[in-house]
């Protein structure tokens, strides 16, 4: 069905072929009037395209355009300095100083130059060729870099598999070590359990034997068992103690070294990296970026080495501090031991003083009992050694323990106080004994004191103790 024709709204005699925003739909005659009439110069007229409802803007030369500041004037001048179109009023008011650089487009020989048009078109054709080449190159680069991206992803996956394989091997070794420790603990448990069961069974069997001997009144067998029971019990305890020290359970702990792990993760970032490969750039910016990244990585590695050295020095300092602490502890222990030794020596010195005082009192008692011996105390006894000890054996008819004397004299020369001074004598060992008791112990001390003073005494003659002819004791003294 044919569309309804629109009539011109000015003359109403023609079909509308254009449209004015002020007057409405226009025919051809009314459009021509709009082009030539000064009253219509400010009207905006558009023509309808064939078979199109939407209007299009009428095409005009630049000299037919109206000035934005003066709508009644046309822009017929071009200012080269300011590169702007001017009307006459703008030219006289705002650009009088640009007179030599202003062109009147209506009066100048401004015409269409075919060569220039062709030159401009050739420039556009060259530009379109460059655009087409760039598009084709971009298409080719797209495919190439797609393959490159796929390759990089594949290499990244391979690297991930390598790292994962290495980590799996490391963790596998750790897991194997943990299983080995666990198996050792299981074996230790089995051995301890087996030994404990054997010892328990042995104890039950021995107890059963003892009960059987008691029930059957087998005193002889019970006696034989009792002779070796303590030793067997001691051996069993020693065996258990040995097992306790040798068969120990080993604890299993898993601890991550967070510092090293952090360094590993940081180093993994340097194992591979993604970087942009810039093509077609000749300003050196990409090279500067790569150099900067390399310098940053170098600085980071240097800082890592410094940090590692600092940690090593810190560990050495800690070891030195611990060593000094141990030495200080040892010195403190030595001081404590020295103090204990000093106290012990003081106690021994006090005991020696007490012994000397007691010996002095005993000497005074002896002198008081035998005052006639004082003037005879001269060194007549040869030098030697004496050993006094208490024996659990009895002698002859006595039932009490005895005090045993052992005097040892080496070969020597008699002194001036001896009845035969200067004569040599043969060394020998002499033994004697006293019965225990107050008198026997007192006489023992007297003989030891006389021996230390080098005084001559005889033992065992007529059952007496005689010191240079003076009888010190009338009791029983016997030679061995």
CSV table of C-alpha atoms in Angstrom, one decimal:
chain,number,residue,atom,x,y,z
A,1,UNK,CA,0.0,0.0,0.0
A,2,UNK,CA,1.4,3.4,-1.0
A,3,UNK,CA,2.2,5.8,1.8
A,4,UNK,CA,0.2,9.0,2.1
A,5,UNK,CA,2.0,12.1,0.7
A,6,UNK,CA,2.7,15.0,3.0
A,7,UNK,CA,1.8,18.5,1.7
A,8,UNK,CA,4.0,21.5,2.1
A,9,UNK,CA,2.9,23.5,5.1
A,10,UNK,CA,3.8,26.9,3.5
A,11,UNK,CA,2.2,26.8,0.1
A,12,UNK,CA,0.1,23.6,0.4
A,13,UNK,CA,0.5,23.1,-3.4
A,14,UNK,CA,3.5,20.7,-3.4
A,15,UNK,CA,4.4,17.5,-1.8
A,16,UNK,CA,6.9,17.9,1.0
A,17,UNK,CA,10.5,17.0,0.1
A,18,UNK,CA,12.2,18.6,3.2
A,19,UNK,CA,11.6,19.8,6.7
A,20,UNK,CA,12.3,23.2,8.5
A,21,UNK,CA,12.5,23.2,12.3
A,22,UNK,CA,10.7,26.5,12.2
A,23,UNK,CA,8.3,26.3,9.3
A,24,UNK,CA,7.6,22.6,9.2
A,25,UNK,CA,7.3,20.4,6.0
A,26,UNK,CA,8.4,22.2,2.8
A,27,UNK,CA,8.1,21.6,-0.9
A,28,UNK,CA,10.9,22.3,-3.4
A,29,UNK,CA,9.9,25.9,-4.2
A,30,UNK,CA,9.7,26.7,-0.5
A,31,UNK,CA,13.1,25.2,0.1
A,32,UNK,CA,14.6,27.4,-2.6
A,33,UNK,CA,13.0,30.4,-1.0
A,34,UNK,CA,14.7,29.4,2.3
A,35,UNK,CA,18.0,29.3,0.6
A,36,UNK,CA,17.8,32.7,-1.0
A,37,UNK,CA,15.7,34.7,1.4
A,38,UNK,CA,17.5,36.6,4.2
A,39,UNK,CA,14.6,36.1,6.5
A,40,UNK,CA,15.1,32.3,6.4
A,41,UNK,CA,18.9,32.3,6.7
A,42,UNK,CA,18.7,31.3,10.4
A,43,UNK,CA,16.3,28.4,9.7
A,44,UNK,CA,17.6,24.9,9.9
A,45,UNK,CA,16.3,22.9,6.8
A,46,UNK,CA,16.8,19.2,6.2
A,47,UNK,CA,15.9,17.2,3.1
A,48,UNK,CA,14.2,13.8,3.0
A,49,UNK,CA,16.1,10.9,1.5
A,50,UNK,CA,14.4,8.8,-1.2
A,51,UNK,CA,12.3,6.0,0.3
A,52,UNK,CA,13.3,7.2,3.9
A,53,UNK,CA,11.1,8.7,6.5
A,54,UNK,CA,14.1,10.1,8.6
A,55,UNK,CA,15.2,13.5,7.4
A,56,UNK,CA,18.9,14.4,6.8
A,57,UNK,CA,20.6,17.7,7.3
A,58,UNK,CA,21.0,19.8,4.2
A,59,UNK,CA,24.6,20.0,2.9
A,60,UNK,CA,26.0,23.5,2.8
A,61,UNK,CA,29.4,25.0,2.0
A,62,UNK,CA,31.3,26.6,4.9
A,63,UNK,CA,30.5,30.1,3.5
A,64,UNK,CA,26.8,29.4,3.9
A,65,UNK,CA,27.1,28.6,7.7
A,66,UNK,CA,25.9,31.2,10.1
A,67,UNK,CA,28.1,32.7,12.8
A,68,UNK,CA,27.4,31.4,16.3
A,69,UNK,CA,27.7,34.9,17.8
A,70,UNK,CA,26.0,36.8,14.9
A,71,UNK,CA,23.3,34.5,13.5
A,72,UNK,CA,22.4,36.9,10.7
A,73,UNK,CA,26.0,36.9,9.4
A,74,UNK,CA,27.7,34.2,7.3
A,75,UNK,CA,31.2,32.8,8.1
A,76,UNK,CA,33.1,33.9,5.0
A,77,UNK,CA,36.5,34.6,6.5
A,78,UNK,CA,39.2,32.2,7.7
A,79,UNK,CA,41.8,33.3,10.3
A,80,UNK,CA,45.0,31.3,9.7
A,81,UNK,CA,46.5,32.4,13.0
A,82,UNK,CA,43.6,31.2,15.2
A,83,UNK,CA,42.4,28.6,12.6
A,84,UNK,CA,38.8,29.7,13.0
A,85,UNK,CA,35.9,30.8,10.7
A,86,UNK,CA,34.8,34.4,11.1
A,87,UNK,CA,32.0,36.6,10.0
A,88,UNK,CA,32.5,40.3,9.0
A,89,UNK,CA,31.5,41.6,12.4
A,90,UNK,CA,33.8,39.1,14.3
A,91,UNK,CA,36.7,40.0,11.9
A,92,UNK,CA,36.4,43.8,12.6
A,93,UNK,CA,35.8,43.4,16.3
A,94,UNK,CA,38.1,40.6,17.4
A,95,UNK,CA,40.7,40.0,14.7
A,96,UNK,CA,41.8,43.3,13.3
A,97,UNK,CA,45.5,42.5,14.1
A,98,UNK,CA,45.2,39.3,12.0
A,99,UNK,CA,44.5,41.2,8.8
A,100,UNK,CA,47.3,39.8,6.8
A,101,UNK,CA,46.5,36.2,7.8
A,102,UNK,CA,42.7,36.4,7.2
A,103,UNK,CA,41.3,35.0,3.9
A,104,UNK,CA,38.1,36.0,2.3
A,105,UNK,CA,36.7,32.7,1.0
A,106,UNK,CA,34.1,34.4,-1.3
A,107,UNK,CA,36.6,36.6,-3.2
A,108,UNK,CA,39.7,34.4,-3.1
A,109,UNK,CA,40.3,32.0,-5.9
A,110,UNK,CA,39.0,29.0,-3.9
A,111,UNK,CA,38.1,26.2,-6.2
A,112,UNK,CA,38.2,22.4,-6.3
A,113,UNK,CA,41.7,21.2,-7.3
A,114,UNK,CA,41.4,17.7,-8.6
A,115,UNK,CA,45.1,16.9,-8.1
A,116,UNK,CA,44.9,18.0,-4.5
A,117,UNK,CA,41.8,16.0,-4.1
A,118,UNK,CA,43.5,13.0,-5.5
A,119,UNK,CA,46.5,13.6,-3.3
A,120,UNK,CA,44.3,13.7,-0.2
A,121,UNK,CA,42.5,10.6,-1.3
A,122,UNK,CA,45.8,8.8,-1.8
A,123,UNK,CA,46.8,9.8,1.7
A,124,UNK,CA,43.6,8.2,3.0
A,125,UNK,CA,44.2,5.2,0.8
A,126,UNK,CA,47.7,4.8,2.3
A,127,UNK,CA,46.3,5.2,5.8
A,128,UNK,CA,43.6,2.6,5.1
A,129,UNK,CA,46.3,0.3,3.7
A,130,UNK,CA,48.3,0.8,6.9
A,131,UNK,CA,45.2,0.2,9.0
A,132,UNK,CA,44.4,-3.0,7.0
A,133,UNK,CA,48.0,-4.2,7.4
A,134,UNK,CA,47.9,-3.5,11.1
A,135,UNK,CA,44.6,-5.3,11.4
A,136,UNK,CA,46.1,-8.3,9.5
A,137,UNK,CA,49.2,-8.2,11.7
A,138,UNK,CA,47.0,-8.0,14.8
A,139,UNK,CA,45.1,-11.0,13.6
A,140,UNK,CA,48.3,-12.9,12.9
A,141,UNK,CA,49.7,-11.8,16.3
A,142,UNK,CA,46.5,-12.9,18.0
A,143,UNK,CA,47.0,-16.4,16.6
A,144,UNK,CA,50.7,-16.4,17.3
A,145,UNK,CA,50.4,-15.2,20.9
A,146,UNK,CA,47.5,-17.6,21.5
A,147,UNK,CA,49.9,-20.4,20.6
A,148,UNK,CA,52.5,-18.7,22.7
A,149,UNK,CA,50.1,-18.4,25.7
A,150,UNK,CA,49.2,-22.1,25.3
A,151,UNK,CA,52.9,-23.0,25.3
A,152,UNK,CA,53.6,-20.9,28.4
A,153,UNK,CA,50.7,-22.5,30.2
A,154,UNK,CA,52.0,-25.9,29.2
A,155,UNK,CA,55.5,-25.0,30.4
A,156,UNK,CA,54.0,-23.6,33.6
A,157,UNK,CA,52.1,-26.9,34.2
A,158,UNK,CA,55.3,-28.9,33.6
A,159,UNK,CA,57.2,-26.7,36.1
A,160,UNK,CA,54.4,-27.2,38.6
A,161,UNK,CA,54.6,-30.9,38.0
A,162,UNK,CA,58.4,-30.9,38.6
A,163,UNK,CA,58.0,-28.9,41.8
A,164,UNK,CA,55.1,-31.1,42.9
A,165,UNK,CA,57.3,-34.2,42.1
A,166,UNK,CA,60.2,-32.8,44.1
A,167,UNK,CA,57.8,-31.9,47.0
A,168,UNK,CA,56.3,-35.4,46.8
A,169,UNK,CA,59.7,-37.0,47.0
A,170,UNK,CA,60.7,-34.8,50.0
A,171,UNK,CA,57.5,-35.4,51.8
A,172,UNK,CA,57.7,-39.1,50.9
A,173,UNK,CA,61.1,-39.4,52.4
A,174,UNK,CA,59.8,-37.7,55.6
A,175,UNK,CA,56.8,-40.0,55.7
A,176,UNK,CA,59.1,-43.0,55.2
A,177,UNK,CA,61.3,-41.8,58.1
A,178,UNK,CA,58.2,-41.3,60.3
A,179,UNK,CA,57.0,-44.8,59.4
A,180,UNK,CA,60.5,-46.2,60.3
A,181,UNK,CA,60.4,-44.5,63.7
A,182,UNK,CA,57.0,-45.8,64.2
A,183,UNK,CA,58.1,-49.3,63.3
A,184,UNK,CA,61.0,-49.0,65.7
A,185,UNK,CA,58.6,-48.0,68.5
A,186,UNK,CA,56.3,-51.0,67.6
A,187,UNK,CA,59.3,-53.3,67.7
A,188,UNK,CA,60.4,-51.8,71.1
A,189,UNK,CA,56.9,-52.2,72.4
A,190,UNK,CA,56.8,-55.9,71.2
A,191,UNK,CA,60.2,-56.6,72.8
A,192,UNK,CA,59.3,-55.0,76.1
A,193,UNK,CA,55.9,-56.7,76.2
A,194,UNK,CA,57.5,-60.1,75.4
A,195,UNK,CA,60.2,-59.6,78.0
A,196,UNK,CA,57.7,-58.5,80.6
A,197,UNK,CA,55.5,-61.5,79.9
A,198,UNK,CA,58.5,-63.8,80.2
A,199,UNK,CA,59.6,-62.3,83.5
A,200,UNK,CA,56.0,-62.4,84.8
A,201,UNK,CA,55.7,-66.0,83.8
A,202,UNK,CA,59.1,-66.8,85.5
A,203,UNK,CA,57.9,-65.0,88.7
A,204,UNK,CA,54.6,-67.0,88.7
A,205,UNK,CA,56.5,-70.3,88.2
A,206,UNK,CA,59.0,-69.5,91.0
A,207,UNK,CA,56.2,-68.5,93.3
A,208,UNK,CA,54.4,-71.7,92.4
A,209,UNK,CA,57.5,-73.8,93.2
A,210,UNK,CA,57.9,-72.0,96.6
A,211,UNK,CA,54.2,-72.7,97.4
A,212,UNK,CA,54.7,-76.3,96.4
A,213,UNK,CA,57.8,-76.7,98.5
A,214,UNK,CA,56.0,-75.2,101.5
A,215,UNK,CA,53.0,-77.3,101.1
A,216,UNK,CA,55.1,-80.5,100.8
A,217,UNK,CA,57.4,-79.4,103.6
A,218,UNK,CA,60.4,-79.7,101.3
A,219,UNK,CA,62.8,-77.5,103.4
A,220,UNK,CA,65.9,-78.6,101.6
A,221,UNK,CA,64.7,-77.6,98.2
A,222,UNK,CA,63.3,-74.3,99.7
A,223,UNK,CA,66.8,-73.7,101.1
A,224,UNK,CA,68.4,-74.3,97.8
A,225,UNK,CA,66.0,-71.9,96.1
A,226,UNK,CA,66.6,-69.2,98.7
A,227,UNK,CA,70.4,-69.3,98.2
A,228,UNK,CA,70.1,-68.1,94.6
A,229,UNK,CA,66.8,-66.2,94.7
A,230,UNK,CA,68.2,-62.8,95.5
A,231,UNK,CA,70.8,-63.1,92.7
A,232,UNK,CA,68.2,-64.2,90.2
A,233,UNK,CA,65.9,-61.3,91.3
A,234,UNK,CA,68.8,-58.9,91.0
A,235,UNK,CA,69.6,-60.3,87.5
A,236,UNK,CA,66.0,-59.9,86.4
A,237,UNK,CA,65.9,-56.3,87.7
A,238,UNK,CA,69.2,-55.6,85.9
A,239,UNK,CA,67.8,-57.0,82.7
A,240,UNK,CA,64.7,-54.8,83.1
A,241,UNK,CA,66.8,-51.8,83.8
A,242,UNK,CA,68.9,-52.5,80.7
A,243,UNK,CA,65.9,-52.8,78.6
A,244,UNK,CA,64.5,-49.6,79.9
A,245,UNK,CA,67.7,-47.7,78.9
A,246,UNK,CA,68.3,-49.4,75.6
A,247,UNK,CA,64.8,-50.0,74.4
A,248,UNK,CA,63.4,-46.5,74.4
A,249,UNK,CA,60.4,-45.0,72.5
A,250,UNK,CA,61.3,-42.3,70.1
A,251,UNK,CA,59.0,-39.3,69.8
A,252,UNK,CA,58.0,-38.2,66.3
A,253,UNK,CA,57.4,-34.5,65.6
A,254,UNK,CA,56.8,-32.7,62.4
A,255,UNK,CA,57.8,-29.0,62.4
A,256,UNK,CA,57.8,-26.6,59.5
A,257,UNK,CA,60.7,-24.1,59.3
A,258,UNK,CA,58.6,-21.1,58.5
A,259,UNK,CA,61.5,-18.9,57.7
A,260,UNK,CA,63.0,-21.3,55.2
A,261,UNK,CA,59.6,-22.1,53.8
A,262,UNK,CA,59.0,-18.4,53.2
A,263,UNK,CA,62.3,-18.0,51.4
A,264,UNK,CA,61.5,-21.1,49.3
A,265,UNK,CA,58.2,-19.5,48.3
A,266,UNK,CA,59.9,-16.3,47.5
A,267,UNK,CA,62.6,-18.1,45.5
A,268,UNK,CA,59.9,-19.9,43.6
A,269,UNK,CA,58.7,-16.6,42.3
A,270,UNK,CA,62.2,-16.2,40.7
A,271,UNK,CA,62.3,-19.7,39.2
A,272,UNK,CA,59.9,-18.5,36.5
A,273,UNK,CA,58.2,-15.2,35.8
A,274,UNK,CA,55.7,-13.8,33.4
A,275,UNK,CA,56.9,-10.8,31.5
A,276,UNK,CA,55.5,-8.7,28.7
A,277,UNK,CA,57.4,-8.9,25.4
A,278,UNK,CA,56.9,-5.5,23.8
A,279,UNK,CA,57.2,-5.4,20.0
A,280,UNK,CA,57.5,-2.4,17.8
A,281,UNK,CA,58.9,-0.2,20.6
A,282,UNK,CA,62.2,1.6,20.1
A,283,UNK,CA,62.2,3.9,23.1
A,284,UNK,CA,64.1,1.5,25.4
A,285,UNK,CA,61.4,1.6,28.1
A,286,UNK,CA,60.9,-2.2,28.1
A,287,UNK,CA,64.7,-2.7,28.6
A,288,UNK,CA,64.7,-0.3,31.4
A,289,UNK,CA,61.9,-2.2,33.1
A,290,UNK,CA,63.7,-5.5,32.7
A,291,UNK,CA,66.9,-3.9,34.1
A,292,UNK,CA,65.0,-2.5,37.0
A,293,UNK,CA,63.4,-5.9,37.8
A,294,UNK,CA,66.9,-7.5,37.6
A,295,UNK,CA,68.3,-5.0,40.0
A,296,UNK,CA,65.4,-5.5,42.4
A,297,UNK,CA,65.9,-9.2,42.4
A,298,UNK,CA,69.7,-8.7,42.8
A,299,UNK,CA,69.1,-6.4,45.8
A,300,UNK,CA,66.6,-9.0,47.2
A,301,UNK,CA,69.2,-11.8,46.9
A,302,UNK,CA,71.8,-9.6,48.6
A,303,UNK,CA,69.4,-8.8,51.4
A,304,UNK,CA,68.7,-12.6,51.7
A,305,UNK,CA,72.4,-13.3,52.0
A,306,UNK,CA,72.8,-10.6,54.6
A,307,UNK,CA,69.8,-11.9,56.5
A,308,UNK,CA,71.2,-15.4,56.4
A,309,UNK,CA,74.6,-14.2,57.7
A,310,UNK,CA,72.9,-12.2,60.5
A,311,UNK,CA,71.0,-15.4,61.5
A,312,UNK,CA,74.2,-17.4,61.5
A,313,UNK,CA,75.9,-14.7,63.7
A,314,UNK,CA,72.9,-14.7,66.0
A,315,UNK,CA,73.1,-18.5,66.3
A,316,UNK,CA,76.8,-18.3,67.0
A,317,UNK,CA,76.1,-15.6,69.6
A,318,UNK,CA,73.5,-17.8,71.2
A,319,UNK,CA,75.9,-20.8,71.3
A,320,UNK,CA,78.6,-18.5,72.8
A,321,UNK,CA,76.1,-17.2,75.4
A,322,UNK,CA,75.1,-20.8,76.2
A,323,UNK,CA,78.7,-21.9,76.5
A,324,UNK,CA,79.5,-19.0,78.8
A,325,UNK,CA,76.4,-19.8,80.9
A,326,UNK,CA,77.6,-23.4,81.2
A,327,UNK,CA,81.1,-22.2,82.2
A,328,UNK,CA,79.6,-19.9,84.8
A,329,UNK,CA,77.4,-22.7,86.1
A,330,UNK,CA,80.5,-24.9,86.3
A,331,UNK,CA,82.4,-22.2,88.1
A,332,UNK,CA,79.5,-21.8,90.5
A,333,UNK,CA,79.5,-25.5,91.1
A,334,UNK,CA,83.3,-25.5,91.6
A,335,UNK,CA,82.8,-22.7,94.2
A,336,UNK,CA,80.1,-24.7,95.9
A,337,UNK,CA,82.4,-27.8,95.9
A,338,UNK,CA,85.3,-25.7,97.2
A,339,UNK,CA,83.1,-24.4,100.0
A,340,UNK,CA,82.0,-27.9,100.9
A,341,UNK,CA,85.6,-29.0,100.8
A,342,UNK,CA,86.7,-26.1,103.0
A,343,UNK,CA,83.9,-26.9,105.4
A,344,UNK,CA,85.0,-30.6,105.4
A,345,UNK,CA,88.6,-29.7,106.0
A,346,UNK,CA,87.5,-27.4,108.8
A,347,UNK,CA,85.5,-30.2,110.3
A,348,UNK,CA,88.5,-32.6,109.9
A,349,UNK,CA,90.8,-30.0,111.5
A,350,UNK,CA,88.4,-29.6,114.4
A,351,UNK,CA,88.4,-33.4,114.7
A,352,UNK,CA,92.2,-33.5,114.6
A,353,UNK,CA,92.4,-30.8,117.3
A,354,UNK,CA,89.9,-32.8,119.4
A,355,UNK,CA,92.0,-36.0,118.9
A,356,UNK,CA,95.2,-34.1,119.8
A,357,UNK,CA,93.5,-32.7,122.9
A,358,UNK,CA,92.3,-36.2,123.8
A,359,UNK,CA,95.8,-37.6,123.2
A,360,UNK,CA,97.3,-35.0,125.4
A,361,UNK,CA,94.8,-35.8,128.1
A,362,UNK,CA,95.6,-39.5,127.7
A,363,UNK,CA,99.3,-38.7,127.9
A,364,UNK,CA,98.7,-36.7,131.0
A,365,UNK,CA,96.8,-39.7,132.5
A,366,UNK,CA,99.6,-42.0,131.6
A,367,UNK,CA,102.2,-39.8,133.1
A,368,UNK,CA,100.1,-39.4,136.2
A,369,UNK,CA,99.8,-43.2,136.4
A,370,UNK,CA,103.5,-43.9,135.7
A,371,UNK,CA,105.4,-40.8,136.8
A,372,UNK,CA,108.7,-42.8,137.1
A,373,UNK,CA,108.8,-43.3,133.2
A,374,UNK,CA,109.2,-39.6,132.4
A,375,UNK,CA,112.9,-39.5,132.8
A,376,UNK,CA,113.4,-42.6,130.6
A,377,UNK,CA,111.7,-41.3,127.5
A,378,UNK,CA,114.6,-41.4,125.0
A,379,UNK,CA,114.5,-42.5,121.4
A,380,UNK,CA,115.6,-46.1,121.5
A,381,UNK,CA,113.1,-47.8,119.3
A,382,UNK,CA,114.1,-48.3,115.6
A,383,UNK,CA,111.9,-46.5,113.1
A,384,UNK,CA,109.2,-48.5,111.5
A,385,UNK,CA,105.4,-48.9,111.0
A,386,UNK,CA,102.7,-50.3,113.1
A,387,UNK,CA,99.2,-51.6,112.1
A,388,UNK,CA,96.5,-52.0,114.7
A,389,UNK,CA,93.2,-53.6,113.9
A,390,UNK,CA,90.4,-55.5,115.7
A,391,UNK,CA,90.0,-59.1,114.7
A,392,UNK,CA,86.8,-61.1,115.1
A,393,UNK,CA,88.8,-64.3,115.9
A,394,UNK,CA,89.4,-65.4,119.5
A,395,UNK,CA,92.7,-66.6,121.0
A,396,UNK,CA,93.1,-69.7,123.2
A,397,UNK,CA,90.4,-69.8,125.8
A,398,UNK,CA,89.1,-66.3,125.3
A,399,UNK,CA,85.7,-65.7,123.8
A,400,UNK,CA,86.0,-61.9,123.1
A,401,UNK,CA,87.5,-60.4,119.9
A,402,UNK,CA,91.2,-59.4,120.1
A,403,UNK,CA,93.3,-56.3,119.2
A,404,UNK,CA,96.0,-57.3,116.7
A,405,UNK,CA,99.4,-55.5,116.4
A,406,UNK,CA,101.7,-55.7,113.4
A,407,UNK,CA,105.1,-54.0,113.9
A,408,UNK,CA,107.3,-53.7,110.8
A,409,UNK,CA,111.0,-52.7,111.1
A,410,UNK,CA,113.4,-52.3,108.2
A,411,UNK,CA,117.1,-53.0,108.3
A,412,UNK,CA,119.1,-50.2,110.0
A,413,UNK,CA,121.7,-49.0,112.5
A,414,UNK,CA,121.1,-48.7,116.3
A,415,UNK,CA,121.0,-45.1,117.6
A,416,UNK,CA,123.1,-43.6,120.4
A,417,UNK,CA,120.5,-44.3,123.0
A,418,UNK,CA,120.5,-48.0,122.3
A,419,UNK,CA,122.6,-50.2,124.6
A,420,UNK,CA,124.7,-51.2,121.5
A,421,UNK,CA,124.8,-48.0,119.5
A,422,UNK,CA,126.1,-48.3,115.9
A,423,UNK,CA,125.4,-51.9,115.5
A,424,UNK,CA,123.4,-53.1,112.6
A,425,UNK,CA,120.1,-54.9,113.0
A,426,UNK,CA,118.0,-57.0,110.7
A,427,UNK,CA,114.5,-55.8,110.0
A,428,UNK,CA,111.5,-58.0,110.7
A,429,UNK,CA,107.8,-58.1,111.4
A,430,UNK,CA,106.4,-58.7,114.9
A,431,UNK,CA,102.8,-59.5,115.8
A,432,UNK,CA,101.0,-59.5,119.1
A,433,UNK,CA,97.5,-59.1,120.5
A,434,UNK,CA,95.6,-57.7,123.4
A,435,UNK,CA,92.1,-58.5,124.6
A,436,UNK,CA,89.5,-55.9,124.0
A,437,UNK,CA,88.2,-53.8,126.8
A,438,UNK,CA,89.0,-50.5,128.5
A,439,UNK,CA,92.5,-51.6,129.7
A,440,UNK,CA,93.4,-53.2,126.4
A,441,UNK,CA,92.3,-50.2,124.4
A,442,UNK,CA,94.2,-47.8,126.8
A,443,UNK,CA,97.4,-50.0,126.5
A,444,UNK,CA,96.9,-50.0,122.7
A,445,UNK,CA,97.0,-46.2,122.7
A,446,UNK,CA,100.1,-46.2,125.0
A,447,UNK,CA,102.0,-48.6,122.7
A,448,UNK,CA,101.1,-46.6,119.6
A,449,UNK,CA,102.3,-43.3,121.4
A,450,UNK,CA,105.5,-45.0,122.5
A,451,UNK,CA,106.1,-46.4,119.0
A,452,UNK,CA,105.6,-42.9,117.5
A,453,UNK,CA,108.1,-41.4,120.0
A,454,UNK,CA,110.7,-44.1,119.2
A,455,UNK,CA,110.8,-45.7,122.7
A,456,UNK,CA,111.9,-49.2,123.2
A,457,UNK,CA,109.4,-51.7,124.6
A,458,UNK,CA,109.0,-55.4,124.8
A,459,UNK,CA,105.9,-57.4,124.2
A,460,UNK,CA,104.9,-60.8,125.5
A,461,UNK,CA,107.7,-61.5,128.0
A,462,UNK,CA,106.1,-63.0,131.1
A,463,UNK,CA,102.8,-61.7,129.9
A,464,UNK,CA,103.9,-58.0,130.4
A,465,UNK,CA,104.5,-54.9,128.5
A,466,UNK,CA,107.9,-53.5,129.4
A,467,UNK,CA,109.1,-50.0,128.3
A,468,UNK,CA,112.9,-49.9,128.8
A,469,UNK,CA,112.8,-52.1,131.8
A,470,UNK,CA,109.6,-50.5,133.3
A,471,UNK,CA,106.5,-52.6,133.3
A,472,UNK,CA,103.5,-50.7,131.9
A,473,UNK,CA,101.0,-53.5,132.1
A,474,UNK,CA,100.5,-56.6,134.2
A,475,UNK,CA,97.7,-58.2,132.2
A,476,UNK,CA,97.7,-60.8,129.4
A,477,UNK,CA,99.8,-59.8,126.3
A,478,UNK,CA,100.7,-62.6,123.9
A,479,UNK,CA,103.0,-63.0,120.9
A,480,UNK,CA,101.7,-64.4,117.7
